[in-house]
Coordinates of C-alpha atoms and ligand atoms in Angstrom, one line a residue:
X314 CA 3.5 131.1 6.6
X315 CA 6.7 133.2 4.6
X316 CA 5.4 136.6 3.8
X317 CA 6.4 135.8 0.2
X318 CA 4.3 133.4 -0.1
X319 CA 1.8 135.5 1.3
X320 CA 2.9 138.0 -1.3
X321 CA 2.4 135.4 -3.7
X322 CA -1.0 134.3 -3.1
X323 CA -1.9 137.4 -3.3
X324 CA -0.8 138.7 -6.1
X325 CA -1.6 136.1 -7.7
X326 CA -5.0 136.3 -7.5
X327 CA -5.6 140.1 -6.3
X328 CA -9.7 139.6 -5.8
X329 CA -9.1 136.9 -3.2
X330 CA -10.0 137.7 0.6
X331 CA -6.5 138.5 2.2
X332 CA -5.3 136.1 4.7
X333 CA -3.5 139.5 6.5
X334 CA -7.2 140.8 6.6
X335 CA -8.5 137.2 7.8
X336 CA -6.1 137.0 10.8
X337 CA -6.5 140.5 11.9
X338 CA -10.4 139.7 12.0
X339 CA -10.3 136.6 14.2
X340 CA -7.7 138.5 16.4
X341 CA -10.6 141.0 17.0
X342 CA -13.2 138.2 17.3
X343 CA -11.0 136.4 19.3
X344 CA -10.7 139.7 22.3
X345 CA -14.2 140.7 21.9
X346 CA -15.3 137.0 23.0
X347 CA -12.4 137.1 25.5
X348 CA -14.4 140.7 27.1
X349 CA -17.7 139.2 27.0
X350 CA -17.3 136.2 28.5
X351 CA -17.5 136.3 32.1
X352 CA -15.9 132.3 32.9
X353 CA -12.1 133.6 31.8
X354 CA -9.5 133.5 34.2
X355 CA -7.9 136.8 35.0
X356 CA -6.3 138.4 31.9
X357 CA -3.0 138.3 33.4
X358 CA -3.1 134.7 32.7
X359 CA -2.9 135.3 29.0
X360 CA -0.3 138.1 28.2
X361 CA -0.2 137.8 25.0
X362 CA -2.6 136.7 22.0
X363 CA -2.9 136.4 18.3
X364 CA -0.7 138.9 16.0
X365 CA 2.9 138.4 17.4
X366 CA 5.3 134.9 16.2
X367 CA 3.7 133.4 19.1
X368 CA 1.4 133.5 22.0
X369 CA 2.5 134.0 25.9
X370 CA 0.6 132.5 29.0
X371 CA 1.5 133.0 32.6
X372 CA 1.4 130.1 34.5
X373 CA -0.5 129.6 37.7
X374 CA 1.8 128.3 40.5
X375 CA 0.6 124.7 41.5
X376 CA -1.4 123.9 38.1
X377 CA -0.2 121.8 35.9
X378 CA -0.4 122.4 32.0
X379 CA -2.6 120.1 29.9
X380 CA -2.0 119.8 25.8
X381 CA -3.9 117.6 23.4
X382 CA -4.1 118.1 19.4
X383 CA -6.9 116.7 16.4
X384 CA -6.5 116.8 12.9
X385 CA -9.4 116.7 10.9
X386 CA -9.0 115.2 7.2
X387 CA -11.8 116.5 5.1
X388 CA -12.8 112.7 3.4
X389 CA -11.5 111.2 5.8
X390 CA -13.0 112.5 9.4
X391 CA -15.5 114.8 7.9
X392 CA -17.7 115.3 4.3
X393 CA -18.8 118.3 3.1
X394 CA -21.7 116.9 1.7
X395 CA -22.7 116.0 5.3
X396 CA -21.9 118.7 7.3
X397 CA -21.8 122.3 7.3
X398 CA -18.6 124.5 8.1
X399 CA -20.6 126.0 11.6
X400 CA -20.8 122.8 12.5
X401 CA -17.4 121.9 11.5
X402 CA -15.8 124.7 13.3
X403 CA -18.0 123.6 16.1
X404 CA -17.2 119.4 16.0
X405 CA -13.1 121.1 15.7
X406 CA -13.5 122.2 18.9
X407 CA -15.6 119.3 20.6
X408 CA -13.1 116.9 19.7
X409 CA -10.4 118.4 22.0
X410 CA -12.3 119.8 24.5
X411 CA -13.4 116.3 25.2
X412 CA -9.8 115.2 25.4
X413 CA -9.2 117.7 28.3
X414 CA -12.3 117.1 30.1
X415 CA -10.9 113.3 29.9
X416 CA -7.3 114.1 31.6
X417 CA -9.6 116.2 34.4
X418 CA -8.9 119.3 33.2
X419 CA -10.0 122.7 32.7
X420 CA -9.9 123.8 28.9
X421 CA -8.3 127.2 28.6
X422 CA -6.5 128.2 25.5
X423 CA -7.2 126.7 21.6
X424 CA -5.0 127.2 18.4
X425 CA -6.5 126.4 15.2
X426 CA -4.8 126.1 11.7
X427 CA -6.6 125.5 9.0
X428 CA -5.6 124.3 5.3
X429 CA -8.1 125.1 2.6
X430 CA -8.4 125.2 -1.6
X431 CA -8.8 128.4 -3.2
X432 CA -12.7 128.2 -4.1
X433 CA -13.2 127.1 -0.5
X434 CA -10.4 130.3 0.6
X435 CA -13.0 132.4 -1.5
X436 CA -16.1 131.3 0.1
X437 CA -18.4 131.8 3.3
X438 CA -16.7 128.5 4.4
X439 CA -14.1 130.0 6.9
X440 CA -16.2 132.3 8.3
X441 CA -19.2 130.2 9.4
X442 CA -16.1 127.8 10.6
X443 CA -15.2 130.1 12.9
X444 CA -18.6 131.3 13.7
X445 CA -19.3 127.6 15.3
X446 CA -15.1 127.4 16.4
X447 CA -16.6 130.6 18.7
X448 CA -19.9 129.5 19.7
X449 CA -18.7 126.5 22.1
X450 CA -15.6 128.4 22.7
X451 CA -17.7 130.5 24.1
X452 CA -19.8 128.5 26.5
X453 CA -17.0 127.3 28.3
X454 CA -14.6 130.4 28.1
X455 CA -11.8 129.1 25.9
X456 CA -9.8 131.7 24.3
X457 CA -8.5 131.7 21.0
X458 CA -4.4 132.6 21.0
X459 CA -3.2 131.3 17.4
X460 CA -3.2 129.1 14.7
X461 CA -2.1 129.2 11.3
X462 CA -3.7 129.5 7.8
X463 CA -2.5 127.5 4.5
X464 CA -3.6 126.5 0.9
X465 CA -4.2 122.9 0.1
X466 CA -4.1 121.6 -3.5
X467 CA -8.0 119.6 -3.2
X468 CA -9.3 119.0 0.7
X469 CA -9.6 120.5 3.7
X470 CA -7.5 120.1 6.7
X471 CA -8.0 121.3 10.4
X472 CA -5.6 121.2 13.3
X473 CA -7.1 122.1 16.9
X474 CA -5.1 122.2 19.4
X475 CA -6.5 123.0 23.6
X476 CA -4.3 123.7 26.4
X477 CA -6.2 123.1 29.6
X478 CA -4.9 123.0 33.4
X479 CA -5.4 121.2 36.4
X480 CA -4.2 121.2 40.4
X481 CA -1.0 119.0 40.4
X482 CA -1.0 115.6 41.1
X483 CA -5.3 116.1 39.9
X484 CA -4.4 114.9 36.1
X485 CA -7.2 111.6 35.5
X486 CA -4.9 109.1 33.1
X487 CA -6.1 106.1 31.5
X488 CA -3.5 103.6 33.7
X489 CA -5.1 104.0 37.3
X490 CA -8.1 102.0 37.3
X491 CA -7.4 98.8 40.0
X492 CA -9.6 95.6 40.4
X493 CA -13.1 96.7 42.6
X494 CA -13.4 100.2 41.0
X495 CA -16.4 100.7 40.0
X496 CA -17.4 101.8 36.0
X497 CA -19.3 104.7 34.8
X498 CA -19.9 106.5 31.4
X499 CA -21.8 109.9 31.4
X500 CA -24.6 110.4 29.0
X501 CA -26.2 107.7 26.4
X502 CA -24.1 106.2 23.6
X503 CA -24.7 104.8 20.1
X504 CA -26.4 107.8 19.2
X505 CA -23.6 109.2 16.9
X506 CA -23.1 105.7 15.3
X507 CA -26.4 105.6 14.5
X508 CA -26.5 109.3 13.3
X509 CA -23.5 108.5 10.9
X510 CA -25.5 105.5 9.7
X511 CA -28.6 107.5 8.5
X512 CA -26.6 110.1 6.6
X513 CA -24.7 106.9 5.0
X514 CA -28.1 106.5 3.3
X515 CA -28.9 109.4 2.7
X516 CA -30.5 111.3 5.3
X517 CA -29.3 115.0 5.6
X518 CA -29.9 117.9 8.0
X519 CA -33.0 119.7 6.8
X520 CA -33.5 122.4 10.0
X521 CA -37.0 123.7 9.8
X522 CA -38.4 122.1 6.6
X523 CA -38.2 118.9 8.7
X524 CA -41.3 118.2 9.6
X525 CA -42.1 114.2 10.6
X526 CA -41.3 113.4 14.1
X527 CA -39.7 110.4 12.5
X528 CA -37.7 112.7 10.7
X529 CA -36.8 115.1 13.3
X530 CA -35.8 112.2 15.8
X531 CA -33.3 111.1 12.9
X532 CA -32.1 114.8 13.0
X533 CA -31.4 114.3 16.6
X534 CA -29.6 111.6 15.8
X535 CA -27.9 113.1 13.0
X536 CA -26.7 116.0 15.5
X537 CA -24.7 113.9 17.9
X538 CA -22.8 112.8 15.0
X539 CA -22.3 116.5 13.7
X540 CA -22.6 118.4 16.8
X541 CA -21.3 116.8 19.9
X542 CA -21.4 117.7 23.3
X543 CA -17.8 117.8 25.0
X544 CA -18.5 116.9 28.9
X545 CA -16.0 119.6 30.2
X546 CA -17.6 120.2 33.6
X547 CA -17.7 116.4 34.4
X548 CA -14.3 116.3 33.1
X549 CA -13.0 118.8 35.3
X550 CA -14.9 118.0 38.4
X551 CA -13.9 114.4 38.3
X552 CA -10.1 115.8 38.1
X553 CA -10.3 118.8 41.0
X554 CA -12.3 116.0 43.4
X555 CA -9.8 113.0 42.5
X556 CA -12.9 111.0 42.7
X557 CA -12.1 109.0 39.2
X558 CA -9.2 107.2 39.2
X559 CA -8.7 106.3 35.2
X560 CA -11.2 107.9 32.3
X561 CA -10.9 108.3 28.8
X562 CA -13.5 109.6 26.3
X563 CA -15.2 107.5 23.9
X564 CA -14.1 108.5 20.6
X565 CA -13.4 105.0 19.5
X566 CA -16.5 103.2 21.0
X567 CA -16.7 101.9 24.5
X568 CA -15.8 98.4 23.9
X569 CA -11.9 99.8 22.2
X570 CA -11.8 102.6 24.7
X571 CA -12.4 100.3 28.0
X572 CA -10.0 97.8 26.8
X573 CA -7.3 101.1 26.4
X574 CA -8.0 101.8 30.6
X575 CA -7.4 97.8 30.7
X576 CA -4.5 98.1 28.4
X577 CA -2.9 101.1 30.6
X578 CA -4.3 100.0 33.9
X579 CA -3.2 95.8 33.1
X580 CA -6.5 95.3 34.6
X581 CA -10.2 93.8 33.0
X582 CA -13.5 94.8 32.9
X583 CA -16.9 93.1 33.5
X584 CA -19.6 95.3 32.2
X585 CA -23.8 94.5 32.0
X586 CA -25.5 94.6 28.5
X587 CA -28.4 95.5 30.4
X588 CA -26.8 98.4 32.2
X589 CA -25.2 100.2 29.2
X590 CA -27.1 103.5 28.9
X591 CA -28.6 103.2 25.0
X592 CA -29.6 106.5 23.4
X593 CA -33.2 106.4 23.7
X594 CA -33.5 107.5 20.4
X595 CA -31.5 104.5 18.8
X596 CA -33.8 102.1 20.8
X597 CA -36.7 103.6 19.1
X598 CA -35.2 103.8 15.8
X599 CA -32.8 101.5 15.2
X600 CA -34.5 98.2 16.2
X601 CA -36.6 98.8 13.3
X602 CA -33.6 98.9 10.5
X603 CA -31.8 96.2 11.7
X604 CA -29.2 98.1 13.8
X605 CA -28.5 96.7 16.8
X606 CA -28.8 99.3 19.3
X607 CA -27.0 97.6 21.8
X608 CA -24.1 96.8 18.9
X609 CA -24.0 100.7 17.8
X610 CA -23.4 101.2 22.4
X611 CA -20.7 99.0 22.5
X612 CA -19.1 99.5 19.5
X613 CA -19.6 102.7 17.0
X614 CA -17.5 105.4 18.3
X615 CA -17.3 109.7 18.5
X616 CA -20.2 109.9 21.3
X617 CA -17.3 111.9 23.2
X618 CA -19.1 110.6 26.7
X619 CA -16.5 109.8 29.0
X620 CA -16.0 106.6 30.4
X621 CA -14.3 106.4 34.0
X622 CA -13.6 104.4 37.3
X623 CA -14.4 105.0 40.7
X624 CA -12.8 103.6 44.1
X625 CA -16.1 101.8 45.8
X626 CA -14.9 104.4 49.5
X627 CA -15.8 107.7 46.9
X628 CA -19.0 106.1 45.6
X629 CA -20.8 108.4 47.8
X630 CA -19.3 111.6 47.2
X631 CA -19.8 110.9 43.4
X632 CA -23.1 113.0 41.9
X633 CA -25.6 111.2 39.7
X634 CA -25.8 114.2 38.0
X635 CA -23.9 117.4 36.5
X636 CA -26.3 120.0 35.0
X637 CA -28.4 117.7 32.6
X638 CA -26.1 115.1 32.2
X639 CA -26.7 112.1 34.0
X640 CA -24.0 109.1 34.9
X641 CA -24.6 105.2 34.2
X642 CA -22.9 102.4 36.6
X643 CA -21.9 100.1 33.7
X644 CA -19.8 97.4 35.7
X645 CA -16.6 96.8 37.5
X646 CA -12.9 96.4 37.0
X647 CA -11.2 92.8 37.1
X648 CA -8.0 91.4 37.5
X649 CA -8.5 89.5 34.5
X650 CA -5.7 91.7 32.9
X651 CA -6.0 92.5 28.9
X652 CA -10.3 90.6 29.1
X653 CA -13.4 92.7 28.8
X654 CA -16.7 90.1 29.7
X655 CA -20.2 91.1 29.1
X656 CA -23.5 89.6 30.8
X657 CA -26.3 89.8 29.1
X658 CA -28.8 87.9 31.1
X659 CA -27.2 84.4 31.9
X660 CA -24.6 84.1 29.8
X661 CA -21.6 85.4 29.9
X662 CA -19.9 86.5 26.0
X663 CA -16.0 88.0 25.8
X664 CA -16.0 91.5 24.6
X665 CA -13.8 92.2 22.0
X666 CA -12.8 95.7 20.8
X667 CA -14.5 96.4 17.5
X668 CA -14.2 100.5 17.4
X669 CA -12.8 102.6 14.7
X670 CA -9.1 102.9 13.2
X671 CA -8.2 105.2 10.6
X672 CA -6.0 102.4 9.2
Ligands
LIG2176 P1 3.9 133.5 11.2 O1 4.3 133.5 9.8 O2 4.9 134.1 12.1 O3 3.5 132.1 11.7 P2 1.2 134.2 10.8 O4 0.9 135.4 9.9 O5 1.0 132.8 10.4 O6 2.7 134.5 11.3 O7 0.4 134.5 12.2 C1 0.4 135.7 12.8 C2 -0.5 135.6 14.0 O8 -1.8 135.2 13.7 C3 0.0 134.6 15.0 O9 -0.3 135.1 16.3 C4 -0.8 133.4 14.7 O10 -1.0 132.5 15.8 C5 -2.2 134.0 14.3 N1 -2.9 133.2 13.4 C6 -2.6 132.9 12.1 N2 -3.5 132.1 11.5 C7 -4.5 132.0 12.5 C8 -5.8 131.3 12.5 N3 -6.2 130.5 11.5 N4 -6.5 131.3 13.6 C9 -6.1 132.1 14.7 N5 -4.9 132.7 14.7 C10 -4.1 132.7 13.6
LIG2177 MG1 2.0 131.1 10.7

């Protein structure tokens, strides 16, 4: 932002935190997680970080450079009322990690910019934010290196932006999945649909004063709406081993986010009801509130698994496993270009995409 306006904002309201202040304490946040955190690539990669017009990274001969960017609209992709700003400045961060992790990459670098009101500007909001921004950033050694801080007349608005890398010619796109390949999603799905569900009526984050099991299996659910878990090392290992040849993450839902691979790939998809990998705890809690668990798999959307396609000749290099997350073999690829089927027993049904759209 101008420095008058800077100027402004702070003369206009002199007891207000300053946003020189603010920036020059995520700068040393941002180096004292880059010293501690032993998965970093050697410093000279980044030669310069927050507190000059721009950041500068050295390139590694050979790699290429991976970008991705999410907006989050506070209404819109987020409430208030729902969440909390830890886990907020956490989800920021999910969201584009798991868009990395889907090209095959290796997140490195994140920018965050931030819009806020005043009475958020003046309250413990932006620093839990960046408390949960530097929590995951932390687990996977992402460094912060810019950003950019405004007002906003009513909402909140977040911009995240990663830069990730990957060997050339390693990048996983969503346009190389061929008939035969095999389909696989990590994880379980419908979980975060059905977390989004329960705070629709009501439920809410209650930490330790939960203390039903019902309850604390609708927390669960409730945290892989709020807190998700980006899959970064299957990401990347699925790039660096060229074993998948198309993946996306489900954001959508699967049944929007296979038909984009089908789109980009001008190939179909045959997947089993039976072999799509329910969220145990939607099973057990859903079939009760007339949910269909198998409806909230196919269709409700920000799980952020990733969904992916193997060549039958790499099945057997391909783990079942990566730390605890397990993979599901969900069905194959068709030449039935543009048509997603689904058995379900004997029958066969068409499987249209019914995931989210802003608009
Ligand atoms: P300019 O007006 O040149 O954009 P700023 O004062 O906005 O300058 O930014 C100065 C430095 O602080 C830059 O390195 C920028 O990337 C960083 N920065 C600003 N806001 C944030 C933020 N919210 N998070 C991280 N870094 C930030
Ligand atoms: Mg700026």
């Amino acid at each position: 932002m101008r420095d008058e306006e800077k100027a402004g904002k702070l003369g206009s309201n002199p007891t207000s935190r300053s946003e020189f202040d603010f920036i020059e304490r995520i700068r040393h946040r941002a180096r004292s997680h880059l010293k501690n955190s032993s998965l970093t690539l050697p410093p000279s990669s980044l030669l310069l970080g927050i507190g000059d017009d721009a950041a500068i990274i050295q390139q590694f001969a050979g790699r290429y450079t991976v970008i991705t960017t999410d907006l989050l609209i506070e209404e819109i992709d987020f409430r208030l009322d729902t969440t909390t700003p830890w886990l907020l400045g956490h989800k920021a961060l999910a969201v584009s990690l798991s868009d990395i992790a889907a090209m095959g990459a290796r997140p490195r670098f994140a920018l965050l910019s931030i819009g806020v009101p005043r009475a958020v500007w003046d309250s413990a909001f932006v620093d839990e934010f960046y408390e949960g921004f530097f929590s995951l950033a932390e687990v996977f050694g992402v460094a912060l290196i810019g950003g950019d801080v405004s007002r906003t007349p009513e909402r909140i608005v977040i911009d995240s932006i990663v830069i990730g890398d990957v060997t050339h010619g390693r990048a996983v796109r969503r346009s190389g999945a061929r008939a035969g390949d095999h389909i696989f999603v990590t994880g379980a799905l419908g979980g975060a649909a059905a977390g989004l569900r329960f705070l629709e009526r009501g439920a809410r984050l209650r930490g330790k004063r939960t203390r039903s099991t019902h309850s604390r299996m609708v927390e669960q659910l409730i945290l892989r709406q709020l807190l998700p878990e980006p899959r970064v090392t299957w990401g990347a290992m699925l790039g660096e081993e060229s074993l998948a040849t198309a993946m996306i993450d489900i954001s959508d839902g699967l049944s929007s986010d296979l038909m984009h691979i089908c789109r980009e790939s001008d190939v179909g998809a045959m997947i089993d009801a039976a072999r799509i990998p329910i969220d145990p705890l939607v099973v057990n809690l859903c079939g009760r509130r007339a949910l269909d668990p198998l409806l909230l798999a196919l269709h409700g959307g920000e799980d952020f698994e990733l969904l992916f396609t193997i060549h039958p000749r790499d099945l057997r290099r391909l783990p079942r496993r990566v730390g605890d997350v397990p993979i599901a073999y969900i069905g194959d690829v068709t030449k039935d270009a543009g048509h997603i089927r689904i058995t379900e027993g004997s029958h066969v049904w068409s499987l249209e995409p019914q995931g989210f759209h802003h608009f």
